[in-house]
Coordinates of N, CA and C in Angstrom, one line a residue:
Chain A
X6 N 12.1 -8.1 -0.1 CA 11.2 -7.0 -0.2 C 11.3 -6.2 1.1
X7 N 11.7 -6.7 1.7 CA 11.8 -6.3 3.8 C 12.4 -4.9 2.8
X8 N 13.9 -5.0 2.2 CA 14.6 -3.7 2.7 C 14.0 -2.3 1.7
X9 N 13.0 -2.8 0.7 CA 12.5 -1.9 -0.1 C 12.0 -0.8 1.4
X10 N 11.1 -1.6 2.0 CA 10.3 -0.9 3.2 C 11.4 -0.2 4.0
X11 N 12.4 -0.8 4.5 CA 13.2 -0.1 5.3 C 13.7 1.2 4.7
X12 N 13.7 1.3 3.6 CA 14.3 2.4 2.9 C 13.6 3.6 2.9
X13 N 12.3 3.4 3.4 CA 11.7 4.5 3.4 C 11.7 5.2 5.1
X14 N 11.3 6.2 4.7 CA 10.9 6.9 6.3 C 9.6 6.5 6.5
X15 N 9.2 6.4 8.1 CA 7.9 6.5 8.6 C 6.9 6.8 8.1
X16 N 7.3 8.3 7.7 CA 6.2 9.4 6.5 C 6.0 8.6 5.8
X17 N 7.1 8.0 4.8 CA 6.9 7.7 3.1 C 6.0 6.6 3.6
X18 N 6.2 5.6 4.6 CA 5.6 4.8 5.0 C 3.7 4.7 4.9
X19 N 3.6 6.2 5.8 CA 2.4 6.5 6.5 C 1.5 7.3 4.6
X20 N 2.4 7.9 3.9 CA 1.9 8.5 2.9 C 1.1 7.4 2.0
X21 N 1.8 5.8 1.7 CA 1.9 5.3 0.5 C 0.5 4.8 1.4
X22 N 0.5 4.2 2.6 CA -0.9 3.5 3.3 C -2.1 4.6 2.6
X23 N -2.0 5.8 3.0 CA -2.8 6.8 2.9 C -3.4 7.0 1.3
X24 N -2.6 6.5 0.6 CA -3.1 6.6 -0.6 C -3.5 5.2 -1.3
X25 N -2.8 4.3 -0.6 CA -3.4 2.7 -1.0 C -5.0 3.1 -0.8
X26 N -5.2 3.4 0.2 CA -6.6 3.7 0.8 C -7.3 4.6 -0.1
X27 N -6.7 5.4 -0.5 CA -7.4 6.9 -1.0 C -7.8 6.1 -2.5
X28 N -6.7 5.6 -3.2 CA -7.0 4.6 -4.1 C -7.6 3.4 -4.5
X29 N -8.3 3.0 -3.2 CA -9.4 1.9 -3.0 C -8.7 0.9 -3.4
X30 N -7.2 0.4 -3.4 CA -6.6 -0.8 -3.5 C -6.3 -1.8 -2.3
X31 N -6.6 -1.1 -1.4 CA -6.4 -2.5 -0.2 C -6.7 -3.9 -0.6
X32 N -8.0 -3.9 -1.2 CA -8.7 -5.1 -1.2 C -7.7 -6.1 -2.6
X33 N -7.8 -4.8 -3.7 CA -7.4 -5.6 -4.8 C -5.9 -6.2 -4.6
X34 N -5.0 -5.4 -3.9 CA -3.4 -6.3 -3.4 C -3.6 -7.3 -2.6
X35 N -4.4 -7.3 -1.9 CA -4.7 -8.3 -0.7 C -5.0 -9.6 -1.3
X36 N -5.6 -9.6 -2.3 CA -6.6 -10.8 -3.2 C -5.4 -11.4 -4.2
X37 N -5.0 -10.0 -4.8 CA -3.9 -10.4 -5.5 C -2.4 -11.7 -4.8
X38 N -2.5 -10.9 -3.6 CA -1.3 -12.4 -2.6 C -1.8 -13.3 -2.2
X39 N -3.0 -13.4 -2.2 CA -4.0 -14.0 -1.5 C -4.0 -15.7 -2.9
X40 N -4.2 -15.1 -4.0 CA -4.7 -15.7 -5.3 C -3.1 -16.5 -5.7
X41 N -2.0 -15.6 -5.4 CA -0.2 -15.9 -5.7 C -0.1 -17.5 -4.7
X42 N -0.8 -16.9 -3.0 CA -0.4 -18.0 -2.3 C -1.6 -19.6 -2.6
X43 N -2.5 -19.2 -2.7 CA -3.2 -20.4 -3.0 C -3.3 -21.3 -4.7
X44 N -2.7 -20.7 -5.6 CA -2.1 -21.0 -6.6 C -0.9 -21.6 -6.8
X45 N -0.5 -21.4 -5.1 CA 1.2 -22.4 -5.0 C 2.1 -21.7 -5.7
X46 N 2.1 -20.4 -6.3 CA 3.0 -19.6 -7.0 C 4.2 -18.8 -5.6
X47 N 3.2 -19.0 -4.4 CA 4.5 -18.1 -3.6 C 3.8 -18.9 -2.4
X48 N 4.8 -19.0 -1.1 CA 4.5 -19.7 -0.4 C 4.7 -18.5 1.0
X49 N 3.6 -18.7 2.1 CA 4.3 -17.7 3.1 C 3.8 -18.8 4.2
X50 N 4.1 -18.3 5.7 CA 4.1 -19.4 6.7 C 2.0 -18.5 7.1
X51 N 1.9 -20.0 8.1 CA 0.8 -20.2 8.4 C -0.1 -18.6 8.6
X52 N 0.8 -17.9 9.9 CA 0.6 -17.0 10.6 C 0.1 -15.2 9.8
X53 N 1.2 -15.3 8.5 CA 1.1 -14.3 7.8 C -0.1 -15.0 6.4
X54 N -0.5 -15.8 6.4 CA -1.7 -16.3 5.6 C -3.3 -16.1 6.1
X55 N -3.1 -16.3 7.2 CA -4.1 -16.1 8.2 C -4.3 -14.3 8.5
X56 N -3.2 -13.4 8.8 CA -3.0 -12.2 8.3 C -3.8 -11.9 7.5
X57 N -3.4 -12.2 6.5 CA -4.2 -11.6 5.0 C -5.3 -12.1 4.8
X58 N -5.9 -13.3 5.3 CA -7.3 -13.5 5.4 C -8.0 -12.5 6.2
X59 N -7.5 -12.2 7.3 CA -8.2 -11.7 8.2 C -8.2 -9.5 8.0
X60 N -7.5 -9.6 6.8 CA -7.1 -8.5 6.6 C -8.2 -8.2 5.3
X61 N -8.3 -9.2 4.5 CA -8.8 -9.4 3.0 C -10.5 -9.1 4.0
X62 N -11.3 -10.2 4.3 CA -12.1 -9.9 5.4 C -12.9 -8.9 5.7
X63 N -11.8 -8.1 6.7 CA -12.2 -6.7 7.3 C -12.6 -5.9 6.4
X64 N -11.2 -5.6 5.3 CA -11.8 -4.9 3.9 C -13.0 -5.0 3.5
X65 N -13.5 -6.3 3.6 CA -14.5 -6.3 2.3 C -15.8 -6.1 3.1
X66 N -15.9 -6.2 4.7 CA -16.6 -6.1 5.5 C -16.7 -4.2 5.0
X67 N -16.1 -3.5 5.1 CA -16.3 -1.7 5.0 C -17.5 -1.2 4.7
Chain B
X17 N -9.8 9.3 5.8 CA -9.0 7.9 5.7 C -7.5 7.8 6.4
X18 N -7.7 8.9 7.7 CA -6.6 8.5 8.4 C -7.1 7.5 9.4
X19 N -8.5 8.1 9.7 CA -8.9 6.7 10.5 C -8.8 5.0 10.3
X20 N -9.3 4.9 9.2 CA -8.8 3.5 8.3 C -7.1 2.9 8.8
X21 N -6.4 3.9 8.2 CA -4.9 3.3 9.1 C -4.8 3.0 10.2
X22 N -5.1 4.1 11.3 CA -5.3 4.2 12.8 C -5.8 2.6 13.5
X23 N -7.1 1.9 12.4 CA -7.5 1.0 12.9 C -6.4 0.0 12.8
X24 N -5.9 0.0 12.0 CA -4.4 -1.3 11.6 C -3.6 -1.5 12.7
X25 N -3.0 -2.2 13.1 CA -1.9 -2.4 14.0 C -0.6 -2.3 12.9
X26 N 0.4 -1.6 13.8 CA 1.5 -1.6 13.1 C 2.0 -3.1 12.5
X27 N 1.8 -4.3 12.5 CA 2.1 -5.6 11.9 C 0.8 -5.7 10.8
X28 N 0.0 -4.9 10.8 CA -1.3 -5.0 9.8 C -0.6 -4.0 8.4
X29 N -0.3 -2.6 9.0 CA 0.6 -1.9 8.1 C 1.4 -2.2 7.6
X30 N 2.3 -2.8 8.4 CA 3.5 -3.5 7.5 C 3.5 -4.7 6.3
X31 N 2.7 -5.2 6.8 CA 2.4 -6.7 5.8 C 1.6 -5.7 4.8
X32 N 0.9 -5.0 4.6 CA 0.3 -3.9 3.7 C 1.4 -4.0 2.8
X33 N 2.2 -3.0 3.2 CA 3.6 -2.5 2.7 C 3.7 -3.3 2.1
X34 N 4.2 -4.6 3.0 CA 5.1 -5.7 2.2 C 4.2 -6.7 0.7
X35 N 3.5 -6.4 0.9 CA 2.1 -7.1 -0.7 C 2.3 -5.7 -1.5
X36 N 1.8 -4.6 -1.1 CA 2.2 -3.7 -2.2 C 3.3 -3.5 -3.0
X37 N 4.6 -3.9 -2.4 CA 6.1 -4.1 -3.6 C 5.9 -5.5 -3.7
X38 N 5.5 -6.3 -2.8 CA 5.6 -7.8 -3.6 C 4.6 -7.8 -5.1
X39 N 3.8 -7.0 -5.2 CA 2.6 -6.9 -6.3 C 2.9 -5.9 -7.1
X40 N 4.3 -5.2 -6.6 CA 4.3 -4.2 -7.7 C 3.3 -3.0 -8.2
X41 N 2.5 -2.7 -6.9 CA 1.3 -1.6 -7.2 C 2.3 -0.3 -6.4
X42 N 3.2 -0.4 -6.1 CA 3.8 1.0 -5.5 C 3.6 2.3 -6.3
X43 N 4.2 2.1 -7.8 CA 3.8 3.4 -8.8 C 2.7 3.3 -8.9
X44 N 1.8 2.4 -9.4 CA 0.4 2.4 -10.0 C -0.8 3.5 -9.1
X45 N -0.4 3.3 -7.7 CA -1.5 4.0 -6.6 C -0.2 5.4 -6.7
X46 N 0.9 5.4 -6.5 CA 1.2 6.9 -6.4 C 0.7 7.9 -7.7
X47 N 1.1 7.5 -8.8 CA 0.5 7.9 -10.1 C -0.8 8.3 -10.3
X48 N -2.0 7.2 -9.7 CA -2.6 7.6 -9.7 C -3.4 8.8 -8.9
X49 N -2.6 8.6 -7.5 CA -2.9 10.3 -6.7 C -2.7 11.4 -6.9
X50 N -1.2 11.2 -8.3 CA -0.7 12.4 -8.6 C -1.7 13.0 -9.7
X51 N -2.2 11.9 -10.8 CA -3.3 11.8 -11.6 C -4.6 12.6 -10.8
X52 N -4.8 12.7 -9.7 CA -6.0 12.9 -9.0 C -5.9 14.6 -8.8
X53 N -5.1 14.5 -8.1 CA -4.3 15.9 -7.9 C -3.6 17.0 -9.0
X54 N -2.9 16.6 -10.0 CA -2.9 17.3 -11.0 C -4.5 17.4 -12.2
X55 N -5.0 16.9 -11.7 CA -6.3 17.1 -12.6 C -7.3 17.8 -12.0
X56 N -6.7 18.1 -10.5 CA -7.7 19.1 -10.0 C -9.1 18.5 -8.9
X57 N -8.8 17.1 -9.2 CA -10.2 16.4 -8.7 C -9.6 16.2 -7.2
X58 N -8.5 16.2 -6.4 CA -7.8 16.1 -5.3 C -6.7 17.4 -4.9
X59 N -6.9 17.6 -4.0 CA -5.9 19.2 -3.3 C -5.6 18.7 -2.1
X60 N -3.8 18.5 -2.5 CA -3.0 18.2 -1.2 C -2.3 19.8 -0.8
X61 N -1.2 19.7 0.4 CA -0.9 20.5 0.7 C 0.6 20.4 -0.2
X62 N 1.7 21.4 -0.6 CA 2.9 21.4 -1.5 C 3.5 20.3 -0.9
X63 N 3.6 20.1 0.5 CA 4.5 19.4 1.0 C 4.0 17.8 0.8
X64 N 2.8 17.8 0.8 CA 2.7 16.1 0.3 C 2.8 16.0 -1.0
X65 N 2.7 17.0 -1.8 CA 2.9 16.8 -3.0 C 4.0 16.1 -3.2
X66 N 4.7 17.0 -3.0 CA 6.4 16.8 -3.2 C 7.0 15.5 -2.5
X67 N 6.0 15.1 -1.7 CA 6.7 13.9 -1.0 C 6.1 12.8 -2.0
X68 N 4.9 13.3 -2.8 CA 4.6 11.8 -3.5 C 5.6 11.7 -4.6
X69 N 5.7 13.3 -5.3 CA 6.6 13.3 -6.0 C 7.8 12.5 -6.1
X70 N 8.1 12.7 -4.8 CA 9.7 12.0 -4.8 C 10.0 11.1 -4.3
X71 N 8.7 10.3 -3.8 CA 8.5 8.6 -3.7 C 8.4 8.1 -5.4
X72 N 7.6 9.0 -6.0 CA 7.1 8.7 -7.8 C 8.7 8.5 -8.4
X73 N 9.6 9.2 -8.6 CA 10.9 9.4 -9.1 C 12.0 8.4 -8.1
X74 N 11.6 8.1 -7.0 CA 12.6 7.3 -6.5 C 12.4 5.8 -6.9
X75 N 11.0 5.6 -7.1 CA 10.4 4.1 -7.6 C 11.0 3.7 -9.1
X76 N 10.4 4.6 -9.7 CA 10.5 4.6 -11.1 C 12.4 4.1 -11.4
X77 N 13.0 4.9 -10.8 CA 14.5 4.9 -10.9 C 14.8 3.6 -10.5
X78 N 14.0 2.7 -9.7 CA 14.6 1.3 -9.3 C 15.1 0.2 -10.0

């Protein structure tokens, strides 16, 4: 997935954030990897788990 | 909701990025801006148009 991201520019980068947001989906993708990793369906290391808690979180804090 | 990003750290952005193609919402949230915008309920400037545009047609094509 890394080189999907690489492929883009900065912009395309800074645009798709801008509309995750505009779209009110932060929370729903976040839950969604969130639900993949504790279902044992995908596995990430400690640090990017903690990540997305602390990301999932903030969101829902808004 | 440029603020919103601004709060992220660029490793908060990126892991964003990276759950959005891992989840497969990349078209789902562009479509729908384009949805927002061609229906009149959202007014970008040509140039972001065209950029969602051509993130929309580059996805699709994958």
């Amino acid at each position: 997935m890394e080189n999907e991201i690489e492929k883009l520019t900065s912009d395309d980068q800074k645009i798709l954030l801008e509309v995750l947001f505009n779209q009110h989906y932060e929370i729903e993708i976040i839950s969604s990897e969130l639900n993949d990793i504790e279902s044992g369906e995908k596995s990430v290391d400690k640090d990017t788990y903690r990540q997305l808690v602390s990301l999932y979180d903030r969101f829902r804090q808004k």
